[in-house]
Amino acid sequence: MSDVFSHPWFGGLFADPEIEHIWSAERQLAHMLAFEAAYSRALGKAGVVDVDTATSAADMIEAFKPDMADLRKGTEIDGLPVPALVRQLKHSAGPLLPAVHAGTTSQDVLDTALALTLRSVMDLLAERLTTLISELNRLNEAFGSNALMGRTRMQAALPITVGDRIATWRSPLEGHHDRVNYLRPMVARIQLGGAVGDRRPLGDNSAAMADFMAAALGLQRSDTVWHSTRENITEFADLLSLISGSLGKLGQDICLMAQQGLDEIKLSGGGGSSAMPHKQNPILAELLVTLARFNATQISGMHQALVHEQERSGNAWALEWMILPPMTQATARALSASIEMCARITSIGGVQTEQP
Amino acid sequence: MSDVFSHPWFGGLFADPEIEHIWSAERQLAHMLAFEAAYSRALGKAGVVDVDTATSAADMIEAFKPDMADLRKGTEIDGLPVPALVRQLKHSAGPLLPAVHAGTTSQDVLDTALALTLRSVMDLLAERLTTLISELNRLNEAFGSNALMGRTRMQAALPITVGDRIATWRSPLEGHHDRVNYLRPMVARIQLGGAVGDRRPLGDNSAAMADFMAAALGLQRSDTVWHSTRENITEFADLLSLISGSLGKLGQDICLMAQQGLDEIKLSGGGGSSAMPHKQNPILAELLVTLARFNATQISGMHQALVHEQERSGNAWALEWMILPPMTQATARALSASIEMCARITSIGGVQTEQP
Amino acid sequence: MSDVFSHPWFGGLFADPEIEHIWSAERQLAHMLAFEAAYSRALGKAGVVDVDTATSAADMIEAFKPDMADLRKGTEIDGLPVPALVRQLKHSAGPLLPAVHAGTTSQDVLDTALALTLRSVMDLLAERLTTLISELNRLNEAFGSNALMGRTRMQAALPITVGDRIATWRSPLEGHHDRVNYLRPMVARIQLGGAVGDRRPLGDNSAAMADFMAAALGLQRSDTVWHSTRENITEFADLLSLISGSLGKLGQDICLMAQQGLDEIKLSGGGGSSAMPHKQNPILAELLVTLARFNATQISGMHQALVHEQERSGNAWALEWMILPPMTQATARALSASIEMCARITSIGGVQTEQP
Amino acid sequence: MSDVFSHPWFGGLFADPEIEHIWSAERQLAHMLAFEAAYSRALGKAGVVDVDTATSAADMIEAFKPDMADLRKGTEIDGLPVPALVRQLKHSAGPLLPAVHAGTTSQDVLDTALALTLRSVMDLLAERLTTLISELNRLNEAFGSNALMGRTRMQAALPITVGDRIATWRSPLEGHHDRVNYLRPMVARIQLGGAVGDRRPLGDNSAAMADFMAAALGLQRSDTVWHSTRENITEFADLLSLISGSLGKLGQDICLMAQQGLDEIKLSGGGGSSAMPHKQNPILAELLVTLARFNATQISGMHQALVHEQERSGNAWALEWMILPPMTQATARALSASIEMCARITSIGGVQTEQP
């Protein structure tokens, strides 16, 4: 109840249904089961178990309905849900037991599920960045030639045009779109390492199994095991904060432009006050600043979490679980709020000016 | 779903029912309504409305069942739930209208509700600190005279006793208990400022009204309005992180002592692995490190949120909403996990040594 | 050269001579030698060595001129300067050797030196807070009854007076003055623990020795050894950031008030631009925001540094060395810049209004 | 004196001569003058002034010896050194005045100087990453087939080889080398925008002038002005912290391996203790953890600094000045310390094992 993204009323401001769906328990479970099923098939492909057993196990896994209370109880005891999930699967496996989870480890499951989740997050980011760039282009067409006072150090400097400022808002977004593409194969990749990340329990076919699973799951293959090397995940978190930071600058500018006395922008549908009915607060613009500063705070924890001990750090990994998902929510919401805010802009800047 | 504290399975590790209850929507709503009712009574007391109207309004408010979907919708539009809540109350008020919310503002409601919440949080912290100190004393009695190698810079230094190390774990906890008492009146205090924090809409009786409400709600009175001066709240957040930091040191030590090769501690009920059934992972000790680093990350955002603009910053205030509640959860959970972990310790240190 | 506080030109903006002096190498060395001298005398007092030897050793130490290049070299090898300093002292001690450093440890020296430094920092903070409060009172007398538009969420709300806003700036400063007094005995206290913090090398007289040294050095006595429990130091860092945060709000408000279009404040001596000679930038007000956000960033590292391992963490302790001194500089500079900025204010708010 | 990197004795541990040289006042001034000279030549190239005047102005600028005290004084007044520097240049310019700084702005100068500095930093990082990878390869050849207990959650898990762990240390370094190359053109690029970043004072030839200057200075050309869009700079800071984070994991592992009881590594030349002559502290390994956590703290401030107001934020930009240079020092030192530490490793792991 204390989390703003899922809060009964604060959710009205902070929640974003699409990113919430991506992180839903159903989707997360589906990703874990997808890993286990692909792994069973890979065991068959590698000849560790016969193909029929592998296929039957995969089918069983894909249709499996886990006992959620037991997953929760298991997480309390084991620190993560996979041992309980695997116990449930094995309990249901009967003769298919050799094709269930043998040789892989909890972190393979959770990290691959994370990769599948982040693939969806990246798709959402890319799509919204494109939409937001279009919105800014639309505003530029409508208002770009209007005059605006350029301000440096919050002081009037020299006249510019609205188009100049919009260009400043837009230019990092194009870079972010490129960054999503750059990071996609680095982040949406298979994790398969086995208990201590050396792939030895998987035998000689480990690389082939990993490649097979990557293809089956629509992920990038990976020559390395990234159990305790979280740089790509952290770099993705950096991107989340870079995006929300760019949008924080947009929001800050809108807040400043909306000040009475400056009156450089008009927005419809501003927020009301319980005490001052005349007010039209630029709620969404403020929210962008908040989300930027939230992610700028969180990013520190992701970098702290790089300091894994040995083959797997329970404490650093759990810190990632705490911090990364809310960062994706903040960024997704910053994008949707930006798009919505742009749609509410009814004018920017002063009278039409001649281009210098 | 992405918040570990309320997560279907991660909640098994991170959730703490008592702190969750404190932040429940029901409790939060009850606090907001308690404010509005006390305010109505204060209006009667101050002679702004007649006492019967004031009392009837207060009774109506205390029995009110808000429309939650409308609160959520209102938060989406206004950036906070109070305008919608007040609209609902006024709609139900009929002739009691003059005794409902007239002269106060949204931030008075939310901040006073926060003060009521943090009062409960402080009670919980104080109680758990006491319990944890008792647990450490118990461990000291059982194992305090055992030998232990003192380690500095993670290297064997000189022999100490288990009691020396336990004393190091315990001593900051006693300080934290004092800090809770020191901060209680600074944090659990009334907020009453009106629209722009100058108390002018409340007239000459503003101070008396604030004092009356403080007494009615069991909060500390306040000569100042703290709409945009959040130092006490931030100092409370500092304490949350100081506590979890001390417990992080405890957890880190336990993790190090539990290493095979050192074997300086034994814990029952360690976590299992999906790949290595022989393992007994010190899940709770690791969790303490995670929660310490989580709060050490978050605290930065609370300090950033001190930079309020003018009479109220929408963006800085909302940052506080995002960060403070999870910090209380992390600290509460760190305390419960510490207590639980201590109960699982079955031995510490080596053979009995003579006291030097 | 990359540190703004000691930078050849950036120092013009960021440096503060008084805090720089507090952290000068001379002062730091003097503090370390003061510890060693007091310790020698304490050894005499405790009867560990005869009083004449103790006194002669203390005199020798107080007059000692360390070889700085050797301290640097020693720090490279040992990770801190004390082993090299002690080697130098012992080399000069001749027959006084038994009265030099025997039974204490590097951390006792560095932490007590830190306590002496922070005592001076606290004096500086207290003095400047008092001056700044006076400056704000002066501004209030001059301009307090002027009209000002109250602004919430950066939007015009209701009229207030300049005095209302000044009261908001001033009120946390009074709290900070109290906090300095509250923390002084918790921070300016002796550290004496010996190699592993158990005081055993000091024998039965350890507590008496620590008390004697505290008195000799003008520090608070301490029943506990705080080698690996850094809560009080971190709480002091919290205060540094609370102060700079309050001043960041002041600076932010001044920046907003100075905007053309609002024109709510006039400052003399604003900064110039290389491209726009007409500009009068509110440099000091901006600096306050920067310093607030700097400290709000740093504070996270201080809380991370609470997670000490065992009897002493080399890595967490060194993190404190990196972060705490710049925080004191940022806060000291924020105070001096605030005082200077207030002196430059030539008007605030509009025409004289009647008090409501 | 309070900055560890330039500190008289702490510098022995933290300073790195090569990165210090890159940030020296001389180098910084040379970069600023190089910008001004290239700009004068560009004015000639563009026909704004005649080529002879441009060339003579550039020659004069390149030979110019600024008055440092005046730069410091100017920074105090203007918030940055460029207005004072330009006044000095113009004072010396005589008839060359039209070819000095006309149409550009302080931020163009400082940002281009930063780009030149970061180009050197990136060269240093790339070179050291290569050296460190070689060192790790050497260690792998020497000790890679030795047995090591794989540890997860700080608990013994399954046997691995030293080579497995070295591979984990090395793999992110290869990624970082790629990241340096990826970021080089995004960071080492020209800044040329004029007073409000719209390039209008530079006339129609602005893009050509920027390209000419980029070529002259060995920087990447840039279609955009990045006065208030700091994403690439922040992304570079992210990389600094990703690198130090990877090395923090290396350092943490070494600290853990060096524990008595585990004894999985031997290092020559460990640090001594003033109280315990027998100790061999893994100073450099600890330093790596410290530097990782330092940068993980700082990175938050860089992301906060993305929230620029309008065409230029004085406060956000100055925050960058405070935070980015120490981050480069921390990362450079982490690399040199890692290389030095690897050279001191005399054995890792147990007896030779057969490869599985």
Short mmCIF file of C-alpha atoms in Angstrom, two decimals, chain D residues 79-316:
data_model
loop_
_atom_site.label_atom_id
_atom_site.label_comp_id
_atom_site.label_asym_id
_atom_site.label_seq_id
_atom_site.Cartn_x
_atom_site.Cartn_y
_atom_site.Cartn_z
CA GLY D 79 30.28 32.04 -11.36
CA LEU D 80 32.74 30.81 -13.96
CA PRO D 81 36.17 31.87 -15.26
CA VAL D 82 35.41 32.60 -18.89
CA PRO D 83 34.14 36.19 -18.64
CA ALA D 84 37.36 37.15 -16.86
CA LEU D 85 39.49 35.23 -19.32
CA VAL D 86 37.74 36.90 -22.24
CA ARG D 87 38.19 40.32 -20.66
CA GLN D 88 41.90 39.60 -20.37
CA LEU D 89 42.10 38.44 -23.96
CA LYS D 90 40.16 41.41 -25.25
CA HIS D 91 42.32 43.76 -23.24
CA SER D 92 45.35 42.35 -25.07
CA ALA D 93 43.70 42.19 -28.44
CA GLY D 94 43.98 45.75 -29.68
CA PRO D 95 42.93 45.74 -33.35
CA LEU D 96 42.34 41.98 -33.19
CA LEU D 97 39.31 42.54 -30.96
CA PRO D 98 36.68 41.56 -33.54
CA ALA D 99 38.30 38.13 -33.80
CA VAL D 100 38.10 37.40 -30.09
CA HIS D 101 35.13 35.41 -28.70
CA ALA D 102 32.57 37.48 -30.64
CA GLY D 103 29.40 35.40 -30.98
CA THR D 104 30.33 32.50 -28.73
CA THR D 105 29.68 32.10 -25.03
CA SER D 106 31.25 30.85 -21.81
CA GLN D 107 29.61 27.48 -21.99
CA ASP D 108 30.99 26.82 -25.46
CA VAL D 109 34.44 27.36 -24.03
CA LEU D 110 34.08 25.28 -20.89
CA ASP D 111 32.23 22.43 -22.55
CA THR D 112 34.68 22.14 -25.41
CA ALA D 113 37.53 22.21 -22.90
CA LEU D 114 35.70 19.43 -21.07
CA ALA D 115 35.40 17.43 -24.29
CA LEU D 116 39.16 17.74 -24.80
CA THR D 117 39.78 16.63 -21.24
CA LEU D 118 37.44 13.67 -21.49
CA ARG D 119 39.11 12.62 -24.72
CA SER D 120 42.33 12.23 -22.72
CA VAL D 121 40.47 10.47 -19.95
CA MET D 122 39.01 8.01 -22.43
CA ASP D 123 42.44 7.31 -23.88
CA LEU D 124 43.73 6.62 -20.41
CA LEU D 125 40.82 4.33 -19.59
CA ALA D 126 41.17 2.37 -22.80
CA GLU D 127 44.89 1.89 -22.31
CA ARG D 128 44.53 0.79 -18.71
CA LEU D 129 41.67 -1.56 -19.47
CA THR D 130 43.90 -3.23 -22.03
CA THR D 131 46.73 -3.50 -19.52
CA LEU D 132 44.49 -4.90 -16.85
CA ILE D 133 43.02 -7.49 -19.19
CA SER D 134 46.58 -8.57 -19.99
CA GLU D 135 47.38 -8.83 -16.32
CA LEU D 136 44.34 -10.99 -15.74
CA ASN D 137 45.30 -13.16 -18.70
CA ARG D 138 48.74 -13.55 -17.22
CA LEU D 139 47.26 -14.58 -13.88
CA ASN D 140 45.01 -16.99 -15.69
CA GLU D 141 47.95 -18.63 -17.41
CA ALA D 142 49.80 -18.90 -14.13
CA PHE D 143 46.99 -20.00 -11.85
CA GLY D 144 43.90 -20.58 -13.97
CA SER D 145 43.81 -24.33 -13.56
CA ASN D 146 44.08 -24.20 -9.78
CA ALA D 147 41.09 -25.34 -7.77
CA LEU D 148 38.90 -22.85 -5.99
CA MET D 149 35.72 -23.30 -4.04
CA GLY D 150 32.90 -21.59 -5.87
CA ARG D 151 30.86 -19.54 -3.43
CA THR D 152 27.35 -18.23 -3.78
CA ARG D 153 25.69 -16.07 -1.13
CA MET D 154 29.12 -16.15 0.57
CA GLN D 155 28.71 -19.87 1.18
CA ALA D 156 30.73 -22.72 -0.25
CA ALA D 157 28.82 -24.05 -3.25
CA LEU D 158 30.70 -26.25 -5.73
CA PRO D 159 34.34 -26.36 -6.82
CA ILE D 160 35.36 -24.17 -9.72
CA THR D 161 38.75 -23.20 -11.06
CA VAL D 162 40.67 -20.00 -10.58
CA GLY D 163 40.24 -19.51 -14.30
CA ASP D 164 36.47 -19.40 -13.89
CA ARG D 165 36.72 -16.59 -11.40
CA ILE D 166 39.30 -14.68 -13.42
CA ALA D 167 36.99 -14.97 -16.44
CA THR D 168 34.26 -13.32 -14.37
CA TRP D 169 36.59 -10.47 -13.44
CA ARG D 170 37.75 -10.03 -17.02
CA SER D 171 34.55 -10.26 -18.99
CA PRO D 172 33.07 -6.89 -18.04
CA LEU D 173 36.39 -5.19 -18.78
CA GLU D 174 36.16 -6.21 -22.40
CA GLY D 175 32.68 -4.70 -22.49
CA HIS D 176 34.00 -1.50 -20.95
CA HIS D 177 36.63 -1.21 -23.65
CA ASP D 178 33.85 -1.37 -26.22
CA ARG D 179 31.88 1.20 -24.25
CA VAL D 180 34.77 3.66 -24.35
CA ASN D 181 34.85 3.36 -28.12
CA TYR D 182 31.09 3.69 -28.37
CA LEU D 183 31.05 6.83 -26.27
CA ARG D 184 34.16 8.53 -27.66
CA PRO D 185 32.42 10.38 -30.53
CA MET D 186 29.42 11.15 -28.33
CA VAL D 187 31.56 12.80 -25.67
CA ALA D 188 34.65 14.16 -27.37
CA ARG D 189 32.65 16.55 -29.53
CA ILE D 190 32.56 20.24 -30.17
CA GLN D 191 30.24 22.53 -28.27
CA LEU D 192 29.30 25.66 -30.21
CA GLY D 193 25.98 27.29 -29.56
CA GLY D 194 26.38 30.96 -28.72
CA ALA D 195 24.69 32.78 -25.87
CA VAL D 196 21.41 30.86 -25.84
CA GLY D 197 22.43 27.78 -27.77
CA ASP D 198 20.70 28.62 -31.05
CA ARG D 199 23.89 29.42 -33.00
CA ARG D 200 22.19 32.55 -34.39
CA PRO D 201 24.96 34.97 -33.30
CA LEU D 202 27.22 32.90 -35.53
CA GLY D 203 25.08 33.50 -38.59
CA ASP D 204 24.52 31.17 -41.49
CA ASN D 205 27.97 29.69 -41.23
CA SER D 206 27.47 28.37 -37.75
CA ALA D 207 27.45 24.71 -38.70
CA ALA D 208 30.49 25.13 -40.92
CA MET D 209 32.30 26.97 -38.14
CA ALA D 210 31.49 24.23 -35.67
CA ASP D 211 32.73 21.58 -38.10
CA PHE D 212 35.91 23.52 -38.79
CA MET D 213 36.59 23.87 -35.08
CA ALA D 214 35.87 20.20 -34.41
CA ALA D 215 38.41 19.25 -37.05
CA ALA D 216 40.95 21.75 -35.75
CA LEU D 217 40.61 20.47 -32.21
CA GLY D 218 40.41 16.79 -33.05
CA LEU D 219 36.87 16.50 -31.77
CA GLN D 220 33.74 15.01 -33.21
CA ARG D 221 31.43 17.39 -35.04
CA SER D 222 27.99 17.95 -33.56
CA ASP D 223 24.73 18.89 -35.22
CA THR D 224 23.22 19.73 -31.90
CA VAL D 225 24.11 22.17 -29.18
CA TRP D 226 24.31 20.38 -25.83
CA HIS D 227 24.31 23.30 -23.42
CA SER D 228 21.34 21.98 -21.47
CA THR D 229 21.15 18.38 -22.74
CA ARG D 230 23.83 16.58 -20.75
CA GLU D 231 22.82 13.01 -21.49
CA ASN D 232 26.08 12.05 -23.18
CA ILE D 233 28.18 13.48 -20.37
CA THR D 234 26.05 11.64 -17.85
CA GLU D 235 26.30 8.45 -19.84
CA PHE D 236 30.06 8.83 -19.71
CA ALA D 237 29.84 9.23 -15.94
CA ASP D 238 27.74 6.05 -15.92
CA LEU D 239 30.61 4.29 -17.66
CA LEU D 240 33.08 5.62 -15.10
CA SER D 241 30.98 4.06 -12.38
CA LEU D 242 30.38 0.84 -14.31
CA ILE D 243 34.15 0.43 -14.59
CA SER D 244 34.85 1.18 -10.95
CA GLY D 245 31.92 -1.07 -10.04
CA SER D 246 33.43 -4.02 -11.94
CA LEU D 247 36.73 -3.36 -10.19
CA GLY D 248 34.93 -3.11 -6.86
CA LYS D 249 33.71 -6.65 -7.40
CA LEU D 250 37.29 -7.69 -8.14
CA GLY D 251 38.50 -5.96 -4.98
CA GLN D 252 35.74 -7.44 -2.84
CA ASP D 253 36.59 -10.92 -4.09
CA ILE D 254 40.28 -10.43 -3.31
CA CYS D 255 39.44 -9.20 0.20
CA LEU D 256 37.31 -12.27 0.78
CA MET D 257 39.90 -14.64 -0.68
CA ALA D 258 42.61 -13.10 1.51
CA GLN D 259 40.81 -13.95 4.73
CA GLN D 260 42.68 -16.25 7.05
CA GLY D 261 40.72 -19.46 7.09
CA LEU D 262 40.05 -19.19 3.37
CA ASP D 263 43.59 -18.27 2.28
CA GLU D 264 42.79 -18.46 -1.38
CA ILE D 265 45.18 -15.74 -2.49
CA LYS D 266 48.62 -14.43 -1.57
CA LEU D 267 49.68 -10.85 -2.17
CA SER D 268 53.08 -9.34 -1.56
CA GLY D 269 53.54 -5.93 0.02
CA GLY D 270 50.33 -5.67 2.05
CA GLY D 271 49.78 -2.73 4.33
CA GLY D 272 50.98 -2.68 7.91
CA SER D 273 49.21 -1.74 11.11
CA SER D 274 50.48 0.63 13.78
CA ALA D 275 49.35 -1.82 16.45
CA MET D 276 49.75 -5.25 14.85
CA PRO D 277 53.05 -5.75 13.00
CA HIS D 278 51.99 -9.23 11.86
CA LYS D 279 49.22 -7.91 9.64
CA GLN D 280 49.32 -7.80 5.85
CA ASN D 281 46.27 -5.80 4.90
CA PRO D 282 44.96 -6.00 1.32
CA ILE D 283 44.96 -2.22 1.01
CA LEU D 284 44.53 -2.01 -2.74
CA ALA D 285 41.69 -4.52 -2.81
CA GLU D 286 39.86 -2.54 -0.14
CA LEU D 287 40.53 0.64 -2.08
CA LEU D 288 38.73 -0.86 -5.08
CA VAL D 289 35.61 -1.41 -3.01
CA THR D 290 35.82 2.13 -1.66
CA LEU D 291 36.21 3.68 -5.11
CA ALA D 292 33.33 1.61 -6.47
CA ARG D 293 31.03 2.78 -3.70
CA PHE D 294 32.27 6.35 -4.08
CA ASN D 295 31.39 6.46 -7.76
CA ALA D 296 28.11 4.64 -7.15
CA THR D 297 27.29 7.48 -4.78
CA GLN D 298 28.38 10.24 -7.13
CA ILE D 299 26.51 8.93 -10.15
CA SER D 300 23.25 9.98 -8.55
CA GLY D 301 24.33 13.62 -8.63
CA MET D 302 25.17 13.43 -12.31
CA HIS D 303 21.68 12.16 -13.04
CA GLN D 304 20.16 14.88 -10.83
CA ALA D 305 22.12 17.37 -12.94
CA LEU D 306 20.18 16.36 -16.05
CA VAL D 307 17.33 18.58 -14.88
CA HIS D 308 18.55 21.79 -16.49
CA GLU D 309 16.31 24.80 -16.60
CA GLN D 310 15.67 26.37 -20.01
CA GLU D 311 18.73 27.23 -22.12
CA ARG D 312 21.29 26.75 -19.33
CA SER D 313 21.06 25.89 -15.66
CA GLY D 314 23.73 27.49 -13.53
CA ASN D 315 22.96 25.18 -10.65
CA ALA D 316 22.84 21.89 -12.55
#
